[in-house]
Amino acid sequence: MALEDICGFKNSPLHRKLSPASCFEDTATFLHMNDNSGTLLNFFMPSFLSSAAFTCRSLAKPSLTVRRPFNLSHGTTTLGFIFQGGVIAAADTRASAGGLVACPFVHKISPIHSHLVVTSSGSGADCMLWERILRREIRLYQLRHSRCLSICGTAKLLSFMLHPFKGTDVCVALTLCGWDKELIYVCSDGARLQGDIFSVGSGSPYAYGILDGSLRWSLSNEEAISLAREAVFRATHRDAYSGNHVDLFHITAQGWSLLHHPVNKNCINDL
């Protein structure tokens, strides 16, 4: 269990009796970091199966590569920006697989804790896995230290965990939108970028076209929400891989709040 080390159960004789050693125990490693107080922190980091573990699992049978009948192209539109009233995160809700609309109601913005949400783009399975890992590690940090890890610290942790997967098929691009008014982009090769505005996905050029022309620091809350909604909507109108609805989050000092805005493409003149 994730809380074994906190509860002191992991190293107990009972745990060793119930969980005997196996060839899969080396498939996870721990990332060691120091916080500002000098305390050593241990973070779980998944890794690939070792050759010995893979041999044990497959009983020395050679693995077979299964090829897809066609390439699956992924597409999405996510964005985030900072203004005087806080941070806005927005995304469409269409999950696409090539020319197929796999699901029209996917949530691409996920809360991590009360003052942090992440927008996700890339492979749906990879994004869900890494969001779950990140949420768990942040919760464990909070239980150990009675405080939340900072947004910069969270981005650094995620970057360190993703870096070993550079050059693999892992496809993850997360934008951390949190308080205190910080916006950090982290992708699956470990790159970490900080800025005031980010848009990621196949529809991002269209979203940037709207944001670059209208975004300013002095926007009111209503203007910022309307701008984010229009930017995603215009992207869904031009990008075939984005569409359906617009999810909006507003992050302030009081935490995040969720706003749902259904999109009707027949009402383009109403925006």
PDB file of C-alpha atoms in Angstrom:
ATOM      1  CA  MET A   1       0.000   0.000   0.000  1.00  0.00           C
ATOM      2  CA  ALA A   2       1.060   3.588  -0.561  1.00  0.00           C
ATOM      3  CA  LEU A   3       0.963   4.427   3.160  1.00  0.00           C
ATOM      4  CA  GLU A   4       3.036   1.437   4.316  1.00  0.00           C
ATOM      5  CA  ASP A   5       6.132   3.487   5.137  1.00  0.00           C
ATOM      6  CA  ILE A   6       4.126   6.117   7.029  1.00  0.00           C
ATOM      7  CA  CYS A   7       2.264   3.538   9.121  1.00  0.00           C
ATOM      8  CA  GLY A   8       5.475   1.643   9.856  1.00  0.00           C
ATOM      9  CA  PHE A   9       4.058  -1.567   8.392  1.00  0.00           C
ATOM     10  CA  LYS A  10       6.411  -2.021   5.471  1.00  0.00           C
ATOM     11  CA  ASN A  11       9.407  -3.313   7.439  1.00  0.00           C
ATOM     12  CA  SER A  12       7.467  -5.305   9.999  1.00  0.00           C
ATOM     13  CA  PRO A  13       7.776  -9.123  10.240  1.00  0.00           C
ATOM     14  CA  LEU A  14       4.089  -9.445   9.374  1.00  0.00           C
ATOM     15  CA  HIS A  15       4.584  -7.539   6.134  1.00  0.00           C
ATOM     16  CA  ARG A  16       7.562  -9.710   5.149  1.00  0.00           C
ATOM     17  CA  LYS A  17       5.475 -12.799   5.863  1.00  0.00           C
ATOM     18  CA  LEU A  18       2.508 -11.608   3.822  1.00  0.00           C
ATOM     19  CA  SER A  19       4.611 -10.115   1.006  1.00  0.00           C
ATOM     20  CA  PRO A  20       7.509 -12.463   0.237  1.00  0.00           C
ATOM     21  CA  ALA A  21      10.329 -11.389  -2.029  1.00  0.00           C
ATOM     22  CA  SER A  22       9.793 -11.883  -5.742  1.00  0.00           C
ATOM     23  CA  CYS A  23      11.545 -11.172  -8.981  1.00  0.00           C
ATOM     24  CA  PHE A  24       9.438  -8.021  -9.408  1.00  0.00           C
ATOM     25  CA  GLU A  25      10.708  -6.152  -6.353  1.00  0.00           C
ATOM     26  CA  ASP A  26      13.353  -4.325  -8.378  1.00  0.00           C
ATOM     27  CA  THR A  27      10.827  -2.839 -10.792  1.00  0.00           C
ATOM     28  CA  ALA A  28      10.389   0.283  -8.660  1.00  0.00           C
ATOM     29  CA  THR A  29      12.988   2.701  -7.379  1.00  0.00           C
ATOM     30  CA  PHE A  30      12.923   5.652  -5.035  1.00  0.00           C
ATOM     31  CA  LEU A  31      13.900   9.215  -5.837  1.00  0.00           C
ATOM     32  CA  HIS A  32      15.796  10.969  -3.041  1.00  0.00           C
ATOM     33  CA  MET A  33      15.418  14.727  -2.628  1.00  0.00           C
ATOM     34  CA  ASN A  34      16.058  17.294   0.065  1.00  0.00           C
ATOM     35  CA  ASP A  35      13.546  19.965   0.993  1.00  0.00           C
ATOM     36  CA  ASN A  36      14.520  23.442   2.171  1.00  0.00           C
ATOM     37  CA  SER A  37      14.980  22.245   5.752  1.00  0.00           C
ATOM     38  CA  GLY A  38      17.495  19.581   4.721  1.00  0.00           C
ATOM     39  CA  THR A  39      15.138  16.686   5.380  1.00  0.00           C
ATOM     40  CA  LEU A  40      15.723  13.668   3.135  1.00  0.00           C
ATOM     41  CA  LEU A  41      12.597  12.824   1.145  1.00  0.00           C
ATOM     42  CA  ASN A  42      11.872   9.509  -0.562  1.00  0.00           C
ATOM     43  CA  PHE A  43       9.596   9.473  -3.609  1.00  0.00           C
ATOM     44  CA  PHE A  44       8.405   6.386  -5.432  1.00  0.00           C
ATOM     45  CA  MET A  45       9.372   6.290  -9.102  1.00  0.00           C
ATOM     46  CA  PRO A  46       8.131   3.499 -11.414  1.00  0.00           C
ATOM     47  CA  SER A  47      10.637   2.021 -13.814  1.00  0.00           C
ATOM     48  CA  PHE A  48      10.851  -0.560 -16.529  1.00  0.00           C
ATOM     49  CA  LEU A  49      11.070  -4.253 -15.740  1.00  0.00           C
ATOM     50  CA  SER A  50      14.656  -5.453 -15.515  1.00  0.00           C
ATOM     51  CA  SER A  51      15.771  -8.181 -17.861  1.00  0.00           C
ATOM     52  CA  ALA A  52      15.755 -10.725 -15.023  1.00  0.00           C
ATOM     53  CA  ALA A  53      12.266  -9.729 -13.932  1.00  0.00           C
ATOM     54  CA  PHE A  54      10.998  -9.818 -17.480  1.00  0.00           C
ATOM     55  CA  THR A  55      12.504 -13.263 -17.970  1.00  0.00           C
ATOM     56  CA  CYS A  56      10.849 -14.444 -14.777  1.00  0.00           C
ATOM     57  CA  ARG A  57       7.535 -13.058 -15.908  1.00  0.00           C
ATOM     58  CA  SER A  58       7.614 -14.455 -19.422  1.00  0.00           C
ATOM     59  CA  LEU A  59       9.266 -17.769 -18.447  1.00  0.00           C
ATOM     60  CA  ALA A  60      12.130 -17.086 -20.847  1.00  0.00           C
ATOM     61  CA  LYS A  61       9.784 -16.834 -23.833  1.00  0.00           C
ATOM     62  CA  PRO A  62      10.710 -14.128 -26.370  1.00  0.00           C
ATOM     63  CA  SER A  63       8.400 -11.133 -26.404  1.00  0.00           C
ATOM     64  CA  LEU A  64       6.307 -10.431 -29.458  1.00  0.00           C
ATOM     65  CA  THR A  65       5.825  -6.924 -30.818  1.00  0.00           C
ATOM     66  CA  VAL A  66       2.199  -6.318 -31.704  1.00  0.00           C
ATOM     67  CA  ARG A  67       1.852  -3.733 -34.441  1.00  0.00           C
ATOM     68  CA  ARG A  68      -1.237  -1.587 -34.758  1.00  0.00           C
ATOM     69  CA  PRO A  69      -3.106  -1.845 -38.078  1.00  0.00           C
ATOM     70  CA  PHE A  70      -2.787   1.946 -38.374  1.00  0.00           C
ATOM     71  CA  ASN A  71      -1.063   4.794 -36.560  1.00  0.00           C
ATOM     72  CA  LEU A  72      -3.103   6.529 -33.867  1.00  0.00           C
ATOM     73  CA  SER A  73      -2.721  10.307 -33.994  1.00  0.00           C
ATOM     74  CA  HIS A  74      -3.487  12.146 -30.759  1.00  0.00           C
ATOM     75  CA  GLY A  75      -4.922  15.651 -30.593  1.00  0.00           C
ATOM     76  CA  THR A  76      -6.203  18.048 -27.976  1.00  0.00           C
ATOM     77  CA  THR A  77      -6.339  21.679 -26.913  1.00  0.00           C
ATOM     78  CA  THR A  78      -5.334  22.734 -23.418  1.00  0.00           C
ATOM     79  CA  LEU A  79      -4.271  26.123 -22.120  1.00  0.00           C
ATOM     80  CA  GLY A  80      -3.429  28.040 -18.988  1.00  0.00           C
ATOM     81  CA  PHE A  81      -2.578  31.654 -18.248  1.00  0.00           C
ATOM     82  CA  ILE A  82      -1.982  34.016 -15.338  1.00  0.00           C
ATOM     83  CA  PHE A  83      -3.790  37.319 -14.763  1.00  0.00           C
ATOM     84  CA  GLN A  84      -4.420  39.642 -11.847  1.00  0.00           C
ATOM     85  CA  GLY A  85      -7.303  37.517 -10.547  1.00  0.00           C
ATOM     86  CA  GLY A  86      -5.419  34.229 -10.392  1.00  0.00           C
ATOM     87  CA  VAL A  87      -4.786  31.382 -12.857  1.00  0.00           C
ATOM     88  CA  ILE A  88      -7.136  30.061 -15.552  1.00  0.00           C
ATOM     89  CA  ALA A  89      -6.904  26.508 -16.944  1.00  0.00           C
ATOM     90  CA  ALA A  90      -9.085  25.346 -19.842  1.00  0.00           C
ATOM     91  CA  ALA A  91      -9.327  22.327 -22.139  1.00  0.00           C
ATOM     92  CA  ASP A  92     -11.628  20.604 -24.567  1.00  0.00           C
ATOM     93  CA  THR A  93     -13.189  17.226 -23.714  1.00  0.00           C
ATOM     94  CA  ARG A  94     -12.627  15.150 -26.877  1.00  0.00           C
ATOM     95  CA  ALA A  95     -10.391  12.071 -26.773  1.00  0.00           C
ATOM     96  CA  SER A  96      -9.322  11.149 -30.290  1.00  0.00           C
ATOM     97  CA  ALA A  97      -7.548   8.137 -31.788  1.00  0.00           C
ATOM     98  CA  GLY A  98      -6.630   8.997 -35.338  1.00  0.00           C
ATOM     99  CA  GLY A  99      -9.850   9.839 -37.149  1.00  0.00           C
ATOM    100  CA  LEU A 100     -11.941   8.250 -34.411  1.00  0.00           C
ATOM    101  CA  VAL A 101     -13.603  10.233 -31.620  1.00  0.00           C
ATOM    102  CA  ALA A 102     -12.879   7.743 -28.841  1.00  0.00           C
ATOM    103  CA  CYS A 103     -14.780   9.657 -26.151  1.00  0.00           C
ATOM    104  CA  PRO A 104     -16.463  13.086 -26.183  1.00  0.00           C
ATOM    105  CA  PHE A 105     -16.485  13.604 -22.398  1.00  0.00           C
ATOM    106  CA  VAL A 106     -12.905  13.229 -21.143  1.00  0.00           C
ATOM    107  CA  HIS A 107     -11.688  15.477 -18.310  1.00  0.00           C
ATOM    108  CA  LYS A 108      -8.268  16.772 -19.319  1.00  0.00           C
ATOM    109  CA  ILE A 109      -7.927  18.989 -16.244  1.00  0.00           C
ATOM    110  CA  SER A 110      -7.335  17.123 -12.984  1.00  0.00           C
ATOM    111  CA  PRO A 111      -7.090  18.562  -9.453  1.00  0.00           C
ATOM    112  CA  ILE A 112      -3.967  17.456  -7.574  1.00  0.00           C
ATOM    113  CA  HIS A 113      -4.757  19.258  -4.327  1.00  0.00           C
ATOM    114  CA  SER A 114      -6.812  22.236  -3.193  1.00  0.00           C
ATOM    115  CA  HIS A 115      -4.583  24.826  -4.927  1.00  0.00           C
ATOM    116  CA  LEU A 116      -3.168  22.903  -7.897  1.00  0.00           C
ATOM    117  CA  VAL A 117      -4.666  21.469 -11.095  1.00  0.00           C
ATOM    118  CA  VAL A 118      -2.885  20.015 -14.129  1.00  0.00           C
ATOM    119  CA  THR A 119      -3.912  20.063 -17.772  1.00  0.00           C
ATOM    120  CA  SER A 120      -2.915  16.933 -19.692  1.00  0.00           C
ATOM    121  CA  SER A 121      -2.157  16.162 -23.316  1.00  0.00           C
ATOM    122  CA  GLY A 122      -0.571  13.147 -24.959  1.00  0.00           C
ATOM    123  CA  SER A 123      -1.477   9.505 -24.505  1.00  0.00           C
ATOM    124  CA  GLY A 124      -4.595   9.194 -22.352  1.00  0.00           C
ATOM    125  CA  ALA A 125      -3.335   6.143 -20.458  1.00  0.00           C
ATOM    126  CA  ASP A 126       0.069   7.710 -19.730  1.00  0.00           C
ATOM    127  CA  CYS A 127      -1.481  10.984 -18.542  1.00  0.00           C
ATOM    128  CA  MET A 128      -3.894   9.203 -16.196  1.00  0.00           C
ATOM    129  CA  LEU A 129      -1.086   7.091 -14.724  1.00  0.00           C
ATOM    130  CA  TRP A 130       1.286   9.981 -14.070  1.00  0.00           C
ATOM    131  CA  GLU A 131      -1.455  12.208 -12.661  1.00  0.00           C
ATOM    132  CA  ARG A 132      -2.307   9.427 -10.229  1.00  0.00           C
ATOM    133  CA  ILE A 133       1.359   8.960  -9.261  1.00  0.00           C
ATOM    134  CA  LEU A 134       1.794  12.699  -8.777  1.00  0.00           C
ATOM    135  CA  ARG A 135      -1.377  12.993  -6.688  1.00  0.00           C
ATOM    136  CA  ARG A 136      -0.246  10.138  -4.466  1.00  0.00           C
ATOM    137  CA  GLU A 137       3.252  11.545  -3.891  1.00  0.00           C
ATOM    138  CA  ILE A 138       1.899  15.007  -3.082  1.00  0.00           C
ATOM    139  CA  ARG A 139      -0.539  13.474  -0.589  1.00  0.00           C
ATOM    140  CA  LEU A 140       2.227  11.455   1.060  1.00  0.00           C
ATOM    141  CA  TYR A 141       4.385  14.580   1.324  1.00  0.00           C
ATOM    142  CA  GLN A 142       1.470  16.398   2.970  1.00  0.00           C
ATOM    143  CA  LEU A 143       0.999  13.569   5.481  1.00  0.00           C
ATOM    144  CA  ARG A 144       4.704  13.501   6.350  1.00  0.00           C
ATOM    145  CA  HIS A 145       5.258  17.248   6.672  1.00  0.00           C
ATOM    146  CA  SER A 146       1.768  18.673   7.398  1.00  0.00           C
ATOM    147  CA  ARG A 147       2.023  21.022   4.415  1.00  0.00           C
ATOM    148  CA  CYS A 148       1.692  20.871   0.640  1.00  0.00           C
ATOM    149  CA  LEU A 149       4.710  20.732  -1.620  1.00  0.00           C
ATOM    150  CA  SER A 150       5.181  23.995  -3.518  1.00  0.00           C
ATOM    151  CA  ILE A 151       4.238  24.254  -7.178  1.00  0.00           C
ATOM    152  CA  CYS A 152       7.887  24.580  -8.215  1.00  0.00           C
ATOM    153  CA  GLY A 153       8.789  21.613  -6.040  1.00  0.00           C
ATOM    154  CA  THR A 154       5.968  19.584  -7.572  1.00  0.00           C
ATOM    155  CA  ALA A 155       7.169  20.402 -11.089  1.00  0.00           C
ATOM    156  CA  LYS A 156      10.736  19.481 -10.155  1.00  0.00           C
ATOM    157  CA  LEU A 157       9.603  16.171  -8.689  1.00  0.00           C
ATOM    158  CA  LEU A 158       7.523  15.328 -11.775  1.00  0.00           C
ATOM    159  CA  SER A 159      10.410  16.248 -14.083  1.00  0.00           C
ATOM    160  CA  PHE A 160      12.818  13.982 -12.180  1.00  0.00           C
ATOM    161  CA  MET A 161      10.355  11.078 -12.276  1.00  0.00           C
ATOM    162  CA  LEU A 162       9.717  11.456 -16.020  1.00  0.00           C
ATOM    163  CA  HIS A 163      13.314  11.952 -17.147  1.00  0.00           C
ATOM    164  CA  PRO A 164      14.268   8.223 -17.087  1.00  0.00           C
ATOM    165  CA  PHE A 165      11.547   7.630 -19.703  1.00  0.00           C
ATOM    166  CA  LYS A 166      13.104  10.027 -22.218  1.00  0.00           C
ATOM    167  CA  GLY A 167      13.245   8.449 -25.663  1.00  0.00           C
ATOM    168  CA  THR A 168      10.566   5.845 -24.910  1.00  0.00           C
ATOM    169  CA  ASP A 169       6.951   5.654 -26.062  1.00  0.00           C
ATOM    170  CA  VAL A 170       5.735   7.448 -22.926  1.00  0.00           C
ATOM    171  CA  CYS A 171       3.815  10.522 -24.129  1.00  0.00           C
ATOM    172  CA  VAL A 172       2.886  12.971 -21.360  1.00  0.00           C
ATOM    173  CA  ALA A 173       2.648  16.768 -21.378  1.00  0.00           C
ATOM    174  CA  LEU A 174       1.304  18.307 -18.166  1.00  0.00           C
ATOM    175  CA  THR A 175       0.842  21.989 -17.358  1.00  0.00           C
ATOM    176  CA  LEU A 176       0.795  22.673 -13.624  1.00  0.00           C
ATOM    177  CA  CYS A 177      -1.552  25.562 -12.832  1.00  0.00           C
ATOM    178  CA  GLY A 178      -1.420  26.531  -9.194  1.00  0.00           C
ATOM    179  CA  TRP A 179      -1.322  29.158  -6.538  1.00  0.00           C
ATOM    180  CA  ASP A 180       0.703  31.307  -5.874  1.00  0.00           C
ATOM    181  CA  LYS A 181       0.121  32.310  -9.531  1.00  0.00           C
ATOM    182  CA  GLU A 182       2.545  29.807 -11.054  1.00  0.00           C
ATOM    183  CA  LEU A 183       2.331  28.060 -14.415  1.00  0.00           C
ATOM    184  CA  ILE A 184       4.860  25.321 -15.228  1.00  0.00           C
ATOM    185  CA  TYR A 185       4.950  22.963 -18.219  1.00  0.00           C
ATOM    186  CA  VAL A 186       6.499  19.490 -17.816  1.00  0.00           C
ATOM    187  CA  CYS A 187       6.728  16.899 -20.599  1.00  0.00           C
ATOM    188  CA  SER A 188       7.732  13.254 -20.791  1.00  0.00           C
ATOM    189  CA  ASP A 189      11.396  13.894 -21.619  1.00  0.00           C
ATOM    190  CA  GLY A 190      11.798  15.749 -18.311  1.00  0.00           C
ATOM    191  CA  ALA A 191      11.747  19.266 -19.772  1.00  0.00           C
ATOM    192  CA  ARG A 192      10.402  21.898 -17.375  1.00  0.00           C
ATOM    193  CA  LEU A 193       9.370  25.390 -18.499  1.00  0.00           C
ATOM    194  CA  GLN A 194       7.853  28.225 -16.489  1.00  0.00           C
ATOM    195  CA  GLY A 195       5.829  31.059 -17.994  1.00  0.00           C
ATOM    196  CA  ASP A 196       2.716  33.218 -17.880  1.00  0.00           C
ATOM    197  CA  ILE A 197       0.862  31.467 -20.718  1.00  0.00           C
ATOM    198  CA  PHE A 198       0.927  27.954 -22.173  1.00  0.00           C
ATOM    199  CA  SER A 199      -1.195  26.160 -24.731  1.00  0.00           C
ATOM    200  CA  VAL A 200      -0.487  22.522 -25.604  1.00  0.00           C
ATOM    201  CA  GLY A 201      -1.917  20.171 -28.207  1.00  0.00           C
ATOM    202  CA  SER A 202      -2.838  20.079 -31.874  1.00  0.00           C
ATOM    203  CA  GLY A 203      -5.215  23.015 -31.411  1.00  0.00           C
ATOM    204  CA  SER A 204      -2.696  25.191 -29.556  1.00  0.00           C
ATOM    205  CA  PRO A 205      -1.733  27.406 -32.555  1.00  0.00           C
ATOM    206  CA  TYR A 206      -5.363  28.506 -32.899  1.00  0.00           C
ATOM    207  CA  ALA A 207      -5.685  29.063 -29.140  1.00  0.00           C
ATOM    208  CA  TYR A 208      -2.479  31.129 -29.101  1.00  0.00           C
ATOM    209  CA  GLY A 209      -3.905  33.295 -31.873  1.00  0.00           C
ATOM    210  CA  ILE A 210      -6.797  34.299 -29.611  1.00  0.00           C
ATOM    211  CA  LEU A 211      -4.758  34.608 -26.414  1.00  0.00           C
ATOM    212  CA  ASP A 212      -1.928  36.674 -27.893  1.00  0.00           C
ATOM    213  CA  GLY A 213      -4.380  39.261 -29.191  1.00  0.00           C
ATOM    214  CA  SER A 214      -6.516  39.703 -26.072  1.00  0.00           C
ATOM    215  CA  LEU A 215      -4.637  38.525 -22.978  1.00  0.00           C
ATOM    216  CA  ARG A 216      -3.567  41.230 -20.533  1.00  0.00           C
ATOM    217  CA  TRP A 217      -2.777  41.324 -16.831  1.00  0.00           C
ATOM    218  CA  SER A 218      -5.694  43.597 -15.886  1.00  0.00           C
ATOM    219  CA  LEU A 219      -8.469  41.258 -17.089  1.00  0.00           C
ATOM    220  CA  SER A 220     -11.410  40.820 -14.745  1.00  0.00           C
ATOM    221  CA  ASN A 221     -12.476  37.333 -13.720  1.00  0.00           C
ATOM    222  CA  GLU A 222     -15.379  37.356 -16.172  1.00  0.00           C
ATOM    223  CA  GLU A 223     -13.171  38.585 -19.033  1.00  0.00           C
ATOM    224  CA  ALA A 224     -10.492  35.979 -18.330  1.00  0.00           C
ATOM    225  CA  ILE A 225     -13.023  33.139 -18.225  1.00  0.00           C
ATOM    226  CA  SER A 226     -14.636  34.357 -21.439  1.00  0.00           C
ATOM    227  CA  LEU A 227     -11.225  34.632 -23.154  1.00  0.00           C
ATOM    228  CA  ALA A 228     -10.198  31.094 -22.168  1.00  0.00           C
ATOM    229  CA  ARG A 229     -13.533  29.741 -23.312  1.00  0.00           C
ATOM    230  CA  GLU A 230     -13.300  31.478 -26.679  1.00  0.00           C
ATOM    231  CA  ALA A 231      -9.673  30.379 -27.235  1.00  0.00           C
ATOM    232  CA  VAL A 232     -10.532  26.701 -26.739  1.00  0.00           C
ATOM    233  CA  PHE A 233     -13.736  27.062 -28.751  1.00  0.00           C
ATOM    234  CA  ARG A 234     -11.944  28.612 -31.752  1.00  0.00           C
ATOM    235  CA  ALA A 235      -9.387  25.804 -31.608  1.00  0.00           C
ATOM    236  CA  THR A 236     -12.120  23.158 -31.617  1.00  0.00           C
ATOM    237  CA  HIS A 237     -13.701  24.891 -34.613  1.00  0.00           C
ATOM    238  CA  ARG A 238     -10.500  24.557 -36.679  1.00  0.00           C
ATOM    239  CA  ASP A 239      -8.817  21.476 -35.202  1.00  0.00           C
ATOM    240  CA  ALA A 240     -10.516  18.159 -36.056  1.00  0.00           C
ATOM    241  CA  TYR A 241      -8.966  16.393 -33.044  1.00  0.00           C
ATOM    242  CA  SER A 242     -10.409  18.847 -30.493  1.00  0.00           C
ATOM    243  CA  GLY A 243     -14.042  19.460 -29.723  1.00  0.00           C
ATOM    244  CA  ASN A 244     -17.245  18.808 -27.800  1.00  0.00           C
ATOM    245  CA  HIS A 245     -17.166  20.848 -24.543  1.00  0.00           C
ATOM    246  CA  VAL A 246     -14.904  23.277 -22.691  1.00  0.00           C
ATOM    247  CA  ASP A 247     -13.791  22.606 -19.114  1.00  0.00           C
ATOM    248  CA  LEU A 248     -12.644  25.651 -17.132  1.00  0.00           C
ATOM    249  CA  PHE A 249     -10.861  25.947 -13.781  1.00  0.00           C
ATOM    250  CA  HIS A 250     -10.144  29.163 -11.905  1.00  0.00           C
ATOM    251  CA  ILE A 251      -7.410  28.945  -9.247  1.00  0.00           C
ATOM    252  CA  THR A 252      -7.186  31.642  -6.570  1.00  0.00           C
ATOM    253  CA  ALA A 253      -5.855  31.980  -3.016  1.00  0.00           C
ATOM    254  CA  GLN A 254      -9.029  30.216  -1.827  1.00  0.00           C
ATOM    255  CA  GLY A 255      -8.372  27.180  -4.081  1.00  0.00           C
ATOM    256  CA  TRP A 256      -9.702  26.015  -7.411  1.00  0.00           C
ATOM    257  CA  SER A 257     -13.244  26.288  -8.705  1.00  0.00           C
ATOM    258  CA  LEU A 258     -14.714  24.384 -11.643  1.00  0.00           C
ATOM    259  CA  LEU A 259     -16.835  25.947 -14.384  1.00  0.00           C
ATOM    260  CA  HIS A 260     -18.473  23.864 -17.134  1.00  0.00           C
ATOM    261  CA  HIS A 261     -19.280  25.569 -20.410  1.00  0.00           C
ATOM    262  CA  PRO A 262     -20.970  23.377 -23.056  1.00  0.00           C
ATOM    263  CA  VAL A 263     -19.969  24.289 -26.580  1.00  0.00           C
ATOM    264  CA  ASN A 264     -22.502  24.562 -29.391  1.00  0.00           C
ATOM    265  CA  LYS A 265     -20.749  25.007 -32.711  1.00  0.00           C
ATOM    266  CA  ASN A 266     -23.960  26.383 -34.226  1.00  0.00           C
ATOM    267  CA  CYS A 267     -23.616  29.440 -31.987  1.00  0.00           C
ATOM    268  CA  ILE A 268     -20.205  30.669 -33.112  1.00  0.00           C
ATOM    269  CA  ASN A 269     -21.496  34.217 -33.565  1.00  0.00           C
ATOM    270  CA  ASP A 270     -22.668  34.373 -29.959  1.00  0.00           C
ATOM    271  CA  LEU A 271     -19.135  34.381 -28.540  1.00  0.00           C
TER     272      LEU A 271
END
